[in-house]
Structures are given as C-alpha cells and as structure tokens.
C-alpha cells in the first residue's frame, strides 16, 4: 500500500494502480505487527544514523549490504513523519513527541510504537490514505498465480477472482511484488494461515533468483502452544526470560545485552537450555521456557503491552501481571527473498519487489526486530515511485497469449480435473513437519540432506487434486496452489541451507559452528533450472565496516 500511494502521487492523473491481493488488505500479515518500527528520531538525545547502521550490520552478522543499510537508515525517519502526517496515532512521550522503546540488538530506544498494535495502526493509516487516491483501485480476494513476461520485460500477472473463480490477466507496464514472507511453511509459526510463499514461488518460476533463503528467523517468544507472537517489546520494556530453575539464563549467553540480544542468539540460547534439561513441559509434552513480566510495573503492561496481556488472558488463561508466560522459539521472518538491487528492482525489467518477499539486503543473516516495518515503508516508497516513472516512460507490452493459456490449463484442467490423489492438507502438514524437524534453529548436514530428500520425494509424488469442484470461493483450490508454492520454496531453503557450510546469523550449523568470511561472505542466489536448482554468488557490499567477532 505504501508503494501504491507513492505510485499514485508520482503519476497523479497519469497512472492507474491496481492493488491485487488475495485477502482484504486489512487482513494482510502486516496488520499483526506488534512492537515497533525503527527509525532514528532524536539525534540530539544521543541516537545517530551511524549507530542504527552499525547495529543493523552487526545484527546481520555482516551479510547485509551496507550501502542499502545506509539508505534505509537515512530514509526511515521520513517515513515515521510521513505516517504521522497521514494520521498514524503514534504513542507519545510526556513532552508530546513520538515515543520510542528498546528492541533486541538496537543500542538506543528507536522503535516507534502505538501500544503494541503498531501494524494495525500503520495499515489502517495506509489503507485510509490509499482510498483518497482515485488512481488506486483495490482488487480484493484476487489470487495471483503467475508473472507474465514478453521480450524480457514484465507484462503483468495472471490472477483468479476468488469470488467466482474467473481467471483474468492484469496487463501492466510495471509492477511491484509485495506478497510478504514465506509464512506458514513451519507449523509453529507467528504467521496467519494466509501467509504462504506465493510471491517467492511465482518469481522463481519466472526465472528470478531467490537470495539468502537459508536464513529463517526464529523469534524467541512464541506463546506455547498456539505460536502467537509475544512481542520483543515485552523484553524491551524489561521482561526477563527464565528457565525452570527461575534463572535469568541470558546472562550466561549475552552478558551485556542479556534478554535483548538479537533473536538468533536468544533463540539458540533457549533451544540449548531446553536440550540441556532446564526447560519445562506442558501436559502434552511441549517444551517451553518462561517470559516473566511480573517484574514490570503493572501500568506498563496495561498501557504499552495491551494486546499481549489480552492474548495471554484470552488464549492461555494467563494474566502476565501475575504469572510468567510459557514461550519457545517460533518461525517468524524470512531474511531471504527475491533478489533486488538497492532500488528494489528485480532482474526482470519493469518489476520491483518490496517488503518481506524481497531481499535488498538490509537484514543479511539475521534481522533486528522493528527494522522490517520500516524497511517495508522505505522500499515501498522507492519502488512505487520508480515503477510509476517506468510506466509513464515506456510503451505497453502484451502478455504472451500461450503463457496465459498454459496457466489457465494448469489450474482449471489439471487441478480441477482429475480426482485428488493425495489429500493436500496432509501434504501441507508433512511439509511443515519436515521443516520443523530438519531446518530449525540448529542444523546439521545429514539431517538437512534427509529433509531435502523427503521434500523432493514428496514433490515427485505430489499429484494434488482439488476435491471441491465449484467455482465460487473455492478455497480448496487456492490452498492447493499455495501448497505447490510452499514445496517449491521449501526446496530452495533446504538446498541453500545444505549449500552454506558455515554458521552465520540465523543459520547455525553444529557441524560448521564458526562463521567463515574467507569462503562465505557472499549472498547465495538460487535459480530455477531444468532438473533443479543452480546456485550463484553475489558479493556483499561493505562500505565502512569490516566483519568482526559478534558479541553482545
Ligand atoms: C506476528 C508478527 C509481528 C510482527 N511484528 C513486527 C514489529 O513489531 N516490527 C517490525 O518491524 N516487524 C514486525 N513483523 C514483521 C513484519 O510485520 C513483516 O515483515 C511485514 O509486515 C511484511 O509486510 P509485507 O507488506 O511484506 O507483507 P504482508 O503484510 O504479509 O502482505 C502481503 C500481501 O500480499 C498478498 N498476497 C500474498 N500472496 C498473494 C497472491 N498469490 N496473490 C495476491 N495477493 C497475495 C496478501 O494478501 C497480503 O495482502 C512481525 C511479523 C509478525 C508475523
């Protein structure tokens, strides 16, 4: 939506912007962002661009492109102010200025927030603003299945109207892919069920490389057993992680930053505590540790962690004012994505990508909390403007007819045709359990190879069919299309994880426990080729900072 607004502003009266989304826009995952949006607002009080840059680069375990990080940090404050002007109800300090709080790996309190419902308010603000532009038309509940090309240029997408099952071609001179993270490829995940890796898969199938897909972020505090996120802001406000002996164990793993070390480090510490027998178990045998908010002033929990308290009371029957919260690491974010340059441009002229589906990369091997929503805003603005300029200065291209026909046949003849051989929901559960088992916080060659083999076997026999043959709101058909995207993307994640023989950020290999800058200070690009996946490398852009040991 940020890209749509910028495209409309850039091409006022001269462009038409279609926002194609498989959900209603306010059902996008961004709405559930909780804790904050990072930006340097008050340099006079000690924070600085340099500090935000350094924190982000160090947090990324030196895999971030530093030119992109510099651009991000310098533009993020403008986005906070821009949202403010569009009506965003940021929480305030006593002096009336926008309030900020601490987040993991950030040296200053620089996460701007609105209670712990940041995403909801940001998305409401953006949606309202979109509605002011006649140039922007929403196509809610349209499911995009294919990127169209002609003569090496982007030509539009094929999408299906979920309301009546009608396929259609959105011809376009320029586009921005903003389909969000790979979401629910793990079973214990903070994402809504509609978050699936469609965008990654359709870009990959259209020949674009996926970059750094081995890096999956596990957030330390998923509520057990649902996996609902307990925001990092709860530790930013002073919450403490404890093991079954009541020990504040993070003091041993990160003596300085403690509970506010970056997510990769805290998640590894938690899994280690559990493996070494200092965790607890639910009646159903699920492992967990404790997040203690009883040490906070009750007013802080009530006012700044409103949703967290509500979620705990409603879904777990726990009031965090009186009792610790049961938590464990949960799949939460994908550092990798469609390879784009510093302008968000993909390899396909006319197509940009922004937000979680893209990899710029400011997050490298590990993203810092609160950097993602500001990344979405910054590159939403950049790509929206560039896409509009491109559209205004280029002739239209017609999508290739045969490509459209092939896609319609794939969906309507093949999938809706034969009787289902495998129950797609069982296949989905199988994919999720392979990812949980073989590509989690700690990784190891043999287990990953086994996981990859299982994924490939599953794909080889995957004759998914659709039981529901109707055209109206056929969510069964949409789910099957999503599951096909899941298996494609999981295979890339698995293959890339096997390929990278070092430990860096969120990719922690027990068989290669050290970071190896000599051989692996590179982005890994995965291309789809006949017969599988081919890898290539892209140099990491280092401007000021040489990699050093990463301690907190
Ligand atoms: C629970 C939770 C809390 C978080 N909290 C924070 C936080 O406090 N701070 C922070 O910085 N980050 C946070 N993050 C991360 C951040 O929210 C996300 O990375 C970011 O919001 C992703 O935004 P996006 O626009 O890229 O994608 P999304 O918001 O996921 O939007 C994707 C859109 O693409 C559409 N789409 C997808 N596939 C298709 C298709 N095939 N056809 C048509 N449309 C499609 C969807 O319908 C949706 O509208 C959080 C993430 C989660 C899961």
Coordinates of C-alpha atoms and ligand atoms in Angstrom, one line a residue:
X1 CA 0.0 0.0 0.0
X2 CA 2.9 2.3 0.6
X3 CA 4.1 1.6 -2.9
X4 CA 0.7 2.2 -4.3
X5 CA 0.4 5.6 -2.7
X6 CA 3.8 6.7 -4.0
X7 CA 3.0 5.4 -7.5
X8 CA -0.3 7.4 -7.4
X9 CA 1.5 10.5 -6.1
X10 CA 4.2 10.3 -8.7
X11 CA 1.9 9.7 -11.6
X12 CA -1.1 11.8 -10.5
X13 CA -3.8 11.6 -13.1
X14 CA -1.4 9.7 -15.5
X15 CA -1.1 6.2 -13.9
X16 CA -3.6 3.7 -12.8
X17 CA -2.6 1.5 -9.9
X18 CA -4.2 -1.9 -9.2
X19 CA -3.6 -3.4 -5.8
X20 CA -4.2 -7.1 -6.3
X21 CA -4.5 -9.0 -3.0
X22 CA -5.7 -12.5 -2.1
X23 CA -7.1 -11.2 1.2
X24 CA -8.9 -8.0 2.0
X25 CA -5.9 -5.6 2.5
X26 CA -6.6 -5.2 6.2
X27 CA -6.2 -9.0 6.6
X28 CA -2.5 -8.8 5.4
X29 CA 0.0 -10.1 7.9
X30 CA 1.4 -6.6 8.5
X31 CA -1.7 -5.8 10.5
X32 CA -0.4 -8.2 13.2
X33 CA 2.9 -6.4 13.7
X34 CA 3.1 -5.6 17.3
X35 CA 6.1 -4.0 18.8
X36 CA 7.5 -1.2 16.8
X37 CA 9.0 0.5 13.7
X38 CA 12.7 1.5 13.9
X39 CA 14.0 4.9 13.0
X40 CA 16.4 7.5 14.4
X41 CA 14.3 10.4 15.6
X42 CA 16.2 12.3 18.2
X43 CA 19.9 12.6 17.4
X44 CA 20.1 15.4 19.9
X45 CA 19.4 12.9 22.6
X46 CA 22.2 10.6 21.7
X47 CA 20.9 8.3 18.9
X48 CA 22.5 8.5 15.5
X49 CA 22.3 7.2 12.0
X50 CA 25.7 5.7 12.5
X51 CA 24.5 3.7 15.5
X52 CA 21.5 2.4 13.7
X53 CA 23.7 1.4 10.7
X54 CA 26.2 -0.4 12.9
X55 CA 23.5 -2.2 14.9
X56 CA 21.9 -3.4 11.7
X57 CA 25.1 -4.5 10.1
X58 CA 26.3 -6.3 13.2
X59 CA 22.9 -7.8 13.8
X60 CA 23.0 -9.2 10.2
X61 CA 26.3 -11.0 11.1
X62 CA 27.9 -8.8 8.4
X63 CA 25.9 -10.2 5.5
X64 CA 23.8 -7.0 5.0
X65 CA 24.7 -4.8 2.0
X66 CA 26.0 -1.7 3.8
X67 CA 25.0 0.7 1.1
X68 CA 21.4 -0.5 1.4
X69 CA 21.5 -0.2 5.2
X70 CA 22.8 3.4 4.9
X71 CA 20.0 4.3 2.6
X72 CA 17.4 2.6 4.8
X73 CA 18.5 4.3 8.0
X74 CA 18.6 7.7 6.4
X75 CA 15.1 7.4 4.9
X76 CA 13.3 5.6 7.8
X77 CA 12.7 8.8 9.9
X78 CA 11.0 10.4 6.9
X79 CA 8.5 7.5 6.8
X80 CA 7.7 7.9 10.5
X81 CA 6.9 11.5 10.0
X82 CA 5.0 10.8 6.7
X83 CA 2.8 8.3 8.5
X84 CA 2.2 10.9 11.3
X85 CA 1.0 13.3 8.7
X86 CA -1.3 10.7 7.3
X87 CA -2.9 10.3 10.7
X88 CA -0.9 7.5 12.4
X89 CA -1.7 7.6 16.2
X90 CA 1.9 7.1 17.5
X91 CA 2.2 6.7 21.2
X92 CA 3.6 9.8 22.9
X93 CA 6.2 10.8 25.5
X94 CA 5.3 13.2 28.2
X95 CA 6.7 16.1 26.2
X96 CA 4.3 15.2 23.3
X97 CA 6.9 13.8 20.9
X98 CA 6.7 10.4 19.3
X99 CA 7.6 7.7 21.9
X100 CA 10.3 5.0 21.2
X101 CA 11.4 1.9 23.0
X102 CA 14.2 -0.6 23.1
X103 CA 14.3 -3.7 20.8
X104 CA 16.7 -6.6 20.6
X105 CA 20.2 -5.6 19.2
X106 CA 19.3 -1.9 19.0
X107 CA 21.6 0.3 21.1
X108 CA 19.0 3.0 21.6
X109 CA 15.3 3.1 22.1
X110 CA 14.4 3.6 18.5
X111 CA 11.3 1.5 17.9
X112 CA 8.3 3.9 17.4
X113 CA 5.1 2.3 18.5
X114 CA 1.4 2.7 19.0
X115 CA 0.7 0.5 22.1
X116 CA 1.6 -3.0 20.9
X117 CA -0.6 -2.7 17.8
X118 CA 1.8 -1.0 15.5
X119 CA 0.9 -2.9 12.4
X120 CA -2.8 -2.5 12.8
X121 CA -2.5 1.3 13.1
X122 CA 0.1 1.6 10.3
X123 CA -2.1 -0.5 7.9
X124 CA -5.2 1.4 8.8
X125 CA -3.4 4.7 8.1
X126 CA -2.1 3.4 4.8
X127 CA -5.4 2.0 3.7
X128 CA -7.2 5.2 4.5
X129 CA -4.6 7.1 2.6
X130 CA -5.0 4.8 -0.4
X131 CA -8.7 5.4 -0.5
X132 CA -8.0 9.1 -1.1
X133 CA -6.4 8.4 -4.5
X134 CA -8.7 7.8 -7.5
X135 CA -5.6 6.3 -9.2
X136 CA -5.7 3.3 -6.8
X137 CA -8.2 0.5 -7.4
X138 CA -8.2 -2.5 -5.0
X139 CA -8.8 -6.0 -6.3
X140 CA -9.5 -7.8 -3.0
X141 CA -9.6 -11.5 -3.0
X142 CA -7.8 -12.0 -6.3
X143 CA -5.2 -14.7 -6.2
X144 CA -2.1 -14.1 -8.4
X145 CA -0.7 -17.3 -9.8
X146 CA 1.8 -16.3 -12.5
X147 CA 4.1 -13.4 -13.5
X148 CA 3.8 -12.7 -17.3
X149 CA 6.7 -11.6 -19.5
X150 CA 7.3 -10.6 -23.0
X151 CA 10.5 -9.8 -24.8
X152 CA 12.4 -9.8 -21.5
X153 CA 10.0 -7.3 -19.9
X154 CA 7.4 -7.6 -17.2
X155 CA 4.0 -7.7 -18.7
X156 CA 1.6 -8.3 -15.8
X157 CA 0.1 -11.2 -13.8
X158 CA -2.5 -13.9 -14.2
X159 CA -4.9 -13.8 -11.2
X160 CA -8.0 -15.6 -10.3
X161 CA -11.1 -13.9 -8.8
X162 CA -11.8 -16.0 -5.7
X163 CA -15.4 -14.8 -5.6
X164 CA -16.4 -16.6 -8.9
X165 CA -13.3 -18.5 -10.0
X166 CA -12.8 -16.4 -13.1
X167 CA -9.2 -16.1 -14.3
X168 CA -8.0 -12.8 -15.6
X169 CA -4.9 -11.1 -16.9
X170 CA -3.7 -7.9 -15.3
X171 CA -1.7 -6.3 -18.1
X172 CA 0.8 -3.8 -16.7
X173 CA 3.8 -1.9 -17.8
X174 CA 5.3 -2.0 -14.4
X175 CA 4.7 -3.9 -11.1
X176 CA 5.8 -4.2 -7.5
X177 CA 5.8 -7.6 -5.9
X178 CA 4.8 -7.2 -2.2
X179 CA 3.4 -10.5 -1.2
X180 CA 5.0 -10.8 2.2
X181 CA 7.0 -13.6 3.9
X182 CA 7.1 -17.3 3.3
X183 CA 4.9 -17.6 6.4
X184 CA 3.3 -20.9 7.3
X185 CA 5.9 -23.4 5.9
X186 CA 6.6 -24.2 9.6
X187 CA 3.8 -25.5 11.8
X188 CA 4.8 -23.5 14.9
X189 CA 4.8 -20.0 13.3
X190 CA 3.7 -16.5 14.2
X191 CA 2.1 -16.0 10.8
X192 CA -1.6 -16.1 9.9
X193 CA -2.6 -19.1 7.7
X194 CA -3.0 -17.0 4.6
X195 CA 0.8 -16.2 4.7
X196 CA 2.3 -18.6 2.2
X197 CA 5.3 -18.1 -0.1
X198 CA 3.3 -17.4 -3.3
X199 CA 5.3 -14.4 -4.3
X200 CA 8.7 -16.2 -3.9
X201 CA 7.5 -19.1 -5.9
X202 CA 6.0 -17.2 -8.9
X203 CA 9.1 -15.0 -9.2
X204 CA 11.3 -18.1 -9.0
X205 CA 9.3 -19.9 -11.7
X206 CA 9.5 -16.7 -13.8
X207 CA 13.3 -17.0 -13.7
X208 CA 14.2 -14.6 -11.0
X209 CA 16.7 -15.8 -8.4
X210 CA 15.9 -16.1 -4.7
X211 CA 18.6 -14.8 -2.4
X212 CA 19.9 -16.0 1.0
X213 CA 16.9 -18.3 1.5
X214 CA 18.7 -20.4 4.1
X215 CA 18.2 -17.6 6.7
X216 CA 14.9 -18.2 8.6
X217 CA 14.3 -16.1 11.7
X218 CA 13.1 -17.8 14.8
X219 CA 11.6 -15.4 17.2
X220 CA 12.4 -16.3 20.8
X221 CA 8.9 -15.9 22.3
X222 CA 6.1 -17.7 20.6
X223 CA 3.3 -18.4 23.0
X224 CA 3.0 -22.1 23.8
X225 CA 1.1 -24.0 22.4
X226 CA -0.5 -21.6 19.8
X227 CA 2.6 -19.9 18.5
X228 CA 1.0 -16.5 18.7
X229 CA 3.8 -13.9 18.9
X230 CA 4.6 -12.3 22.3
X231 CA 6.4 -9.1 21.1
X232 CA 10.0 -8.5 21.7
X233 CA 8.8 -5.1 23.2
X234 CA 7.9 -7.1 26.3
X235 CA 11.6 -7.6 26.8
X236 CA 12.3 -4.1 25.5
X237 CA 10.1 -2.9 28.4
X238 CA 12.1 -5.0 30.9
X239 CA 10.6 -8.6 30.7
X240 CA 13.0 -11.4 31.6
X241 CA 13.4 -15.0 30.3
X242 CA 13.8 -17.7 32.9
X243 CA 14.5 -21.4 32.8
X244 CA 12.8 -24.0 35.1
X245 CA 15.1 -23.1 38.0
X246 CA 14.0 -19.4 37.7
X247 CA 17.4 -18.5 36.4
X248 CA 17.8 -15.5 34.1
X249 CA 19.8 -17.7 31.7
X250 CA 20.6 -15.0 29.1
X251 CA 23.2 -13.6 31.5
X252 CA 25.3 -16.6 30.6
X253 CA 24.9 -16.3 26.8
X254 CA 25.0 -12.5 26.3
X255 CA 26.4 -10.9 29.4
X256 CA 25.8 -7.3 28.2
X257 CA 22.7 -7.3 26.2
X258 CA 21.1 -10.3 28.1
X259 CA 17.4 -10.7 27.1
X260 CA 17.8 -8.0 24.5
X261 CA 20.4 -9.8 22.4
X262 CA 19.4 -10.3 18.8
X263 CA 16.9 -13.0 18.0
X264 CA 19.3 -15.6 16.6
X265 CA 21.3 -15.5 19.8
X266 CA 18.4 -15.7 22.2
X267 CA 16.7 -18.5 20.2
X268 CA 19.9 -20.6 20.3
X269 CA 20.2 -20.0 24.0
X270 CA 16.6 -21.1 24.6
X271 CA 17.0 -24.3 22.5
X272 CA 20.2 -25.1 24.4
X273 CA 18.5 -24.6 27.7
X274 CA 15.7 -26.9 26.7
X275 CA 18.1 -29.5 25.3
X276 CA 20.2 -29.5 28.4
X277 CA 17.2 -30.2 30.6
X278 CA 16.4 -26.8 32.0
X279 CA 13.2 -26.3 30.2
X280 CA 9.6 -27.2 31.2
X281 CA 7.0 -29.3 29.5
X282 CA 3.3 -28.9 29.0
X283 CA 0.9 -31.7 29.8
X284 CA 1.1 -32.6 26.1
X285 CA 4.8 -32.8 26.2
X286 CA 5.6 -29.5 24.5
X287 CA 8.8 -27.8 25.6
X288 CA 8.8 -24.2 26.9
X289 CA 10.6 -21.6 29.0
X290 CA 9.2 -18.7 30.9
X291 CA 8.9 -15.0 30.0
X292 CA 8.5 -13.1 33.2
X293 CA 6.6 -9.8 33.0
X294 CA 5.7 -9.7 36.7
X295 CA 8.8 -7.7 37.3
X296 CA 7.3 -4.8 35.3
X297 CA 5.2 -2.0 36.7
X298 CA 1.6 -3.2 36.1
X299 CA 0.8 0.1 34.4
X300 CA 3.5 -0.5 31.7
X301 CA 2.0 -3.9 30.9
X302 CA -1.5 -2.5 30.8
X303 CA -0.7 0.6 28.7
X304 CA 2.2 -0.5 26.4
X305 CA 1.6 -4.3 26.1
X306 CA -2.1 -4.2 25.9
X307 CA -2.5 -6.8 23.2
X308 CA 0.0 -9.2 24.8
X309 CA -1.9 -9.2 28.0
X310 CA -5.2 -9.7 26.2
X311 CA -3.8 -12.5 24.1
X312 CA -2.4 -14.3 27.2
X313 CA -5.6 -14.0 29.1
X314 CA -7.9 -15.0 26.3
X315 CA -5.9 -17.8 24.7
X316 CA -3.8 -19.2 27.5
X317 CA -5.8 -18.2 30.6
X318 CA -2.7 -16.5 32.0
X319 CA -2.5 -12.9 33.3
X320 CA 1.1 -11.8 32.8
X321 CA 0.7 -9.3 35.6
X322 CA 0.7 -12.3 38.0
X323 CA 2.3 -15.2 36.2
X324 CA 5.1 -15.9 33.7
X325 CA 4.2 -16.7 30.1
X326 CA 5.1 -20.1 28.5
X327 CA 7.2 -19.4 25.4
X328 CA 9.6 -21.1 22.9
X329 CA 11.3 -20.1 19.6
X330 CA 8.9 -19.8 16.7
X331 CA 9.3 -19.3 12.9
X332 CA 8.7 -15.6 12.4
X333 CA 10.5 -14.0 9.5
X334 CA 12.4 -14.7 6.3
X335 CA 15.6 -12.8 5.7
X336 CA 15.9 -14.1 2.2
X337 CA 13.8 -13.2 -0.8
X338 CA 13.6 -12.2 -4.4
X339 CA 16.9 -10.7 -5.3
X340 CA 16.7 -7.0 -5.9
X341 CA 19.2 -4.1 -6.2
X342 CA 19.3 -1.1 -3.9
X343 CA 16.3 0.4 -5.8
X344 CA 14.2 -2.7 -5.2
X345 CA 14.5 -3.7 -8.9
X346 CA 14.4 -7.4 -9.8
X347 CA 16.3 -8.9 -12.7
X348 CA 13.1 -8.6 -14.8
X349 CA 12.8 -5.0 -16.2
X350 CA 9.6 -3.4 -15.1
X351 CA 9.2 -5.5 -11.9
X352 CA 10.2 -4.3 -8.5
X353 CA 9.8 -6.1 -5.2
X354 CA 9.5 -4.6 -1.7
X355 CA 8.8 -5.8 1.9
X356 CA 9.4 -9.2 3.3
X357 CA 9.3 -11.0 -0.1
X358 CA 12.3 -9.0 -1.3
X359 CA 15.9 -9.3 -0.3
X360 CA 17.7 -5.9 -0.6
X361 CA 19.5 -6.9 1.7
X362 CA 19.5 -4.9 4.9
X363 CA 18.8 -7.9 7.1
X364 CA 21.7 -10.2 6.0
X365 CA 21.7 -13.4 8.1
X366 CA 19.6 -12.0 10.9
X367 CA 17.1 -9.2 11.0
X368 CA 16.8 -6.9 14.0
X369 CA 13.3 -6.5 15.5
X370 CA 11.4 -3.4 14.4
X371 CA 13.5 -3.0 11.2
X372 CA 11.1 -4.8 8.9
X373 CA 8.1 -2.5 9.0
X374 CA 10.3 0.5 8.4
X375 CA 12.0 -1.4 5.5
X376 CA 8.5 -2.0 4.0
X377 CA 7.8 1.7 4.2
X378 CA 11.2 2.8 2.8
X379 CA 11.2 0.5 -0.2
X380 CA 7.5 0.8 -0.6
X381 CA 8.1 4.4 -1.3
X382 CA 11.2 3.9 -3.5
X383 CA 9.7 1.1 -5.7
X384 CA 6.3 2.8 -6.0
X385 CA 7.9 5.9 -7.4
X386 CA 10.2 4.1 -9.8
X387 CA 7.5 1.8 -11.1
X388 CA 5.3 4.7 -11.8
X389 CA 8.1 6.6 -13.6
X390 CA 8.8 3.4 -15.7
X391 CA 5.2 3.1 -16.6
X392 CA 5.0 6.7 -17.7
X393 CA 8.0 6.4 -20.0
X394 CA 7.5 3.0 -21.6
X395 CA 5.3 1.5 -24.2
X396 CA 2.9 -1.2 -23.1
X397 CA 3.8 -4.9 -23.8
X398 CA 1.2 -7.5 -24.4
X399 CA 1.5 -10.7 -22.3
X400 CA 2.3 -13.8 -24.4
X401 CA -1.1 -15.5 -25.2
X402 CA 0.3 -19.0 -24.9
X403 CA 1.6 -18.3 -21.4
X404 CA -1.8 -17.3 -20.3
X405 CA -3.4 -20.3 -21.9
X406 CA -0.9 -22.7 -20.3
X407 CA -1.6 -21.2 -16.9
X408 CA -5.3 -21.4 -17.3
X409 CA -5.0 -25.1 -18.3
X410 CA -2.7 -25.8 -15.4
X411 CA -5.3 -24.5 -12.9
X412 CA -8.6 -25.4 -14.4
X413 CA -7.9 -28.5 -16.4
X414 CA -5.2 -30.1 -14.4
X415 CA -6.0 -29.3 -10.8
X416 CA -9.8 -29.1 -11.1
X417 CA -9.9 -32.0 -13.5
X418 CA -8.8 -35.4 -12.0
X419 CA -9.8 -36.7 -8.7
X420 CA -7.5 -35.9 -5.8
X421 CA -4.8 -38.5 -5.2
X422 CA -3.2 -37.0 -2.2
X423 CA -5.0 -35.0 0.4
X424 CA -3.4 -31.6 0.1
X425 CA -3.8 -30.8 3.8
X426 CA -1.9 -33.9 4.7
X427 CA 0.9 -32.8 2.3
X428 CA 0.9 -29.4 3.9
X429 CA 1.3 -30.9 7.4
X430 CA 4.1 -33.1 6.1
X431 CA 6.0 -30.2 4.6
X432 CA 5.7 -28.3 7.9
X433 CA 6.9 -31.2 9.9
X434 CA 9.9 -31.7 7.6
X435 CA 10.8 -28.0 8.0
X436 CA 10.4 -28.2 11.8
X437 CA 12.5 -31.3 12.1
X438 CA 15.3 -30.7 9.6
X439 CA 15.6 -26.9 9.1
X440 CA 15.2 -25.4 12.6
X441 CA 17.4 -23.3 14.9
X442 CA 20.3 -25.8 14.8
X443 CA 21.2 -27.5 11.6
X444 CA 23.4 -30.4 10.5
X445 CA 24.4 -31.8 7.1
X446 CA 23.0 -35.3 7.4
X447 CA 19.7 -34.2 8.8
X448 CA 19.3 -31.4 6.3
X449 CA 20.0 -33.8 3.4
X450 CA 17.4 -36.2 4.8
X451 CA 14.9 -33.3 5.0
X452 CA 15.7 -32.3 1.4
X453 CA 15.3 -35.8 0.2
X454 CA 11.9 -36.1 1.9
X455 CA 10.8 -32.8 0.3
X456 CA 11.9 -34.0 -3.1
X457 CA 10.2 -37.3 -2.8
X458 CA 7.0 -35.6 -1.6
X459 CA 7.2 -33.3 -4.7
X460 CA 7.8 -36.3 -7.0
X461 CA 4.6 -38.0 -5.9
X462 CA 2.7 -34.8 -5.4
X463 CA -0.4 -35.3 -7.5
X464 CA -2.6 -32.8 -5.6
X465 CA -6.1 -32.6 -6.7
X466 CA -9.0 -30.4 -5.6
X467 CA -12.0 -32.1 -4.1
X468 CA -14.2 -29.1 -4.3
X469 CA -15.1 -28.5 -8.0
X470 CA -17.1 -25.4 -7.6
X471 CA -16.0 -22.0 -8.9
X472 CA -17.3 -19.9 -6.1
X473 CA -14.9 -19.1 -3.2
X474 CA -13.0 -22.3 -3.9
X475 CA -10.6 -22.0 -1.0
X476 CA -9.7 -25.7 -1.6
X477 CA -8.3 -24.8 -5.0
X478 CA -6.4 -21.7 -3.6
X479 CA -4.9 -23.9 -0.8
X480 CA -3.6 -26.4 -3.4
X481 CA -2.0 -23.6 -5.4
X482 CA -0.4 -22.3 -2.1
X483 CA 0.9 -25.7 -1.2
X484 CA 2.6 -26.0 -4.6
X485 CA 4.3 -22.7 -3.8
X486 CA 5.3 -24.0 -0.4
X487 CA 7.1 -27.1 -1.6
X488 CA 9.0 -25.1 -4.3
X489 CA 10.2 -22.6 -1.8
X490 CA 11.0 -25.1 1.0
X491 CA 13.2 -27.0 -1.5
X492 CA 15.2 -23.8 -2.1
X493 CA 15.5 -23.1 1.6
X494 CA 16.7 -26.7 2.2
X495 CA 19.1 -26.7 -0.7
X496 CA 20.6 -23.3 0.2
X497 CA 20.9 -24.4 3.8
X498 CA 22.8 -27.5 2.8
X499 CA 25.0 -25.4 0.5
X500 CA 26.2 -22.9 3.0
X501 CA 28.9 -24.6 5.0
X502 CA 29.3 -22.1 7.9
X503 CA 27.4 -20.7 10.8
X504 CA 26.2 -17.1 10.3
X505 CA 23.3 -15.3 11.9
X506 CA 20.2 -17.5 11.9
X507 CA 21.9 -20.3 10.0
X508 CA 23.6 -22.2 12.9
X509 CA 25.3 -25.4 11.8
X510 CA 26.5 -27.8 14.5
X511 CA 29.0 -29.3 12.0
X512 CA 30.4 -25.9 10.9
X513 CA 30.0 -23.9 14.1
X514 CA 32.1 -20.9 13.0
X515 CA 31.5 -18.0 10.6
X516 CA 33.8 -18.4 7.6
X517 CA 34.3 -15.0 6.0
X518 CA 37.0 -16.2 3.7
X519 CA 34.7 -18.6 1.9
X520 CA 31.2 -17.5 2.6
X521 CA 31.0 -13.7 2.9
X522 CA 28.6 -13.9 -0.1
X523 CA 24.9 -13.9 -0.8
X524 CA 23.7 -17.1 -2.3
X525 CA 21.4 -16.8 -5.3
X526 CA 19.2 -19.8 -6.2
X527 CA 18.0 -20.0 -9.8
X528 CA 15.4 -22.5 -11.2
X529 CA 16.9 -24.5 -14.0
X530 CA 15.8 -27.6 -15.8
X531 CA 16.2 -30.5 -13.4
X532 CA 16.6 -28.5 -10.2
X533 CA 18.3 -25.5 -8.6
X534 CA 21.5 -23.8 -9.6
X535 CA 23.5 -21.6 -7.2
X536 CA 25.4 -18.4 -7.9
X537 CA 27.1 -15.9 -5.6
X538 CA 26.8 -12.2 -5.2
X539 CA 29.3 -10.1 -3.4
X540 CA 28.3 -8.5 -0.1
X541 CA 28.6 -4.7 -0.3
X542 CA 30.9 -3.5 2.5
X543 CA 31.3 0.3 2.8
X544 CA 32.6 1.1 6.3
X545 CA 32.5 -1.9 8.4
X546 CA 34.8 -5.0 8.2
X547 CA 33.4 -8.1 9.8
X548 CA 34.5 -8.6 13.4
X549 CA 33.6 -11.0 16.1
X550 CA 29.9 -10.6 17.1
X551 CA 29.5 -10.4 20.8
X552 CA 26.7 -8.9 22.9
Ligands
LIG1 C1 3.1 -11.5 14.4 C2 4.1 -10.6 13.8 C3 4.5 -9.5 14.4 C4 5.5 -8.7 13.8 N1 5.9 -7.5 14.5 C5 6.7 -6.7 13.9 C6 7.1 -5.5 14.5 O1 6.7 -5.1 15.6 N2 8.0 -4.7 13.9 C7 8.5 -5.0 12.7 O2 9.3 -4.2 12.1 N3 8.2 -6.2 12.0 C8 7.3 -7.0 12.6 N4 7.0 -8.2 12.0 C9 7.4 -8.4 10.6 C10 6.7 -7.5 9.7 O3 5.4 -7.3 10.2 C11 6.6 -8.1 8.3 O4 7.8 -8.5 7.8 C12 5.9 -7.1 7.3 O5 4.8 -6.6 7.9 C13 5.6 -7.8 6.0 O6 4.9 -6.9 5.2 P1 4.7 -7.1 3.6 O7 3.9 -6.0 3.1 O8 5.9 -7.5 3.0 O9 3.7 -8.4 3.6 P2 2.2 -8.8 4.2 O10 1.8 -7.8 5.2 O11 2.3 -10.2 4.5 O12 1.3 -8.6 2.9 C14 1.3 -9.4 1.8 C15 0.2 -9.1 0.9 O13 0.3 -9.9 -0.3 C16 -0.9 -10.6 -0.6 N5 -0.6 -11.8 -1.3 C17 0.2 -12.8 -1.0 N6 0.2 -13.8 -1.9 C18 -0.7 -13.4 -2.9 C19 -1.1 -13.9 -4.1 N7 -0.7 -15.1 -4.5 N8 -2.0 -13.2 -4.8 C20 -2.5 -12.0 -4.4 N9 -2.1 -11.4 -3.3 C21 -1.2 -12.1 -2.5 C22 -1.6 -10.8 0.8 O14 -2.9 -11.0 0.6 C23 -1.2 -9.5 1.5 O15 -2.1 -8.5 1.2 C24 6.0 -9.0 12.6 C25 5.6 -10.1 11.9 C26 4.7 -11.0 12.5 C27 4.3 -12.2 11.8

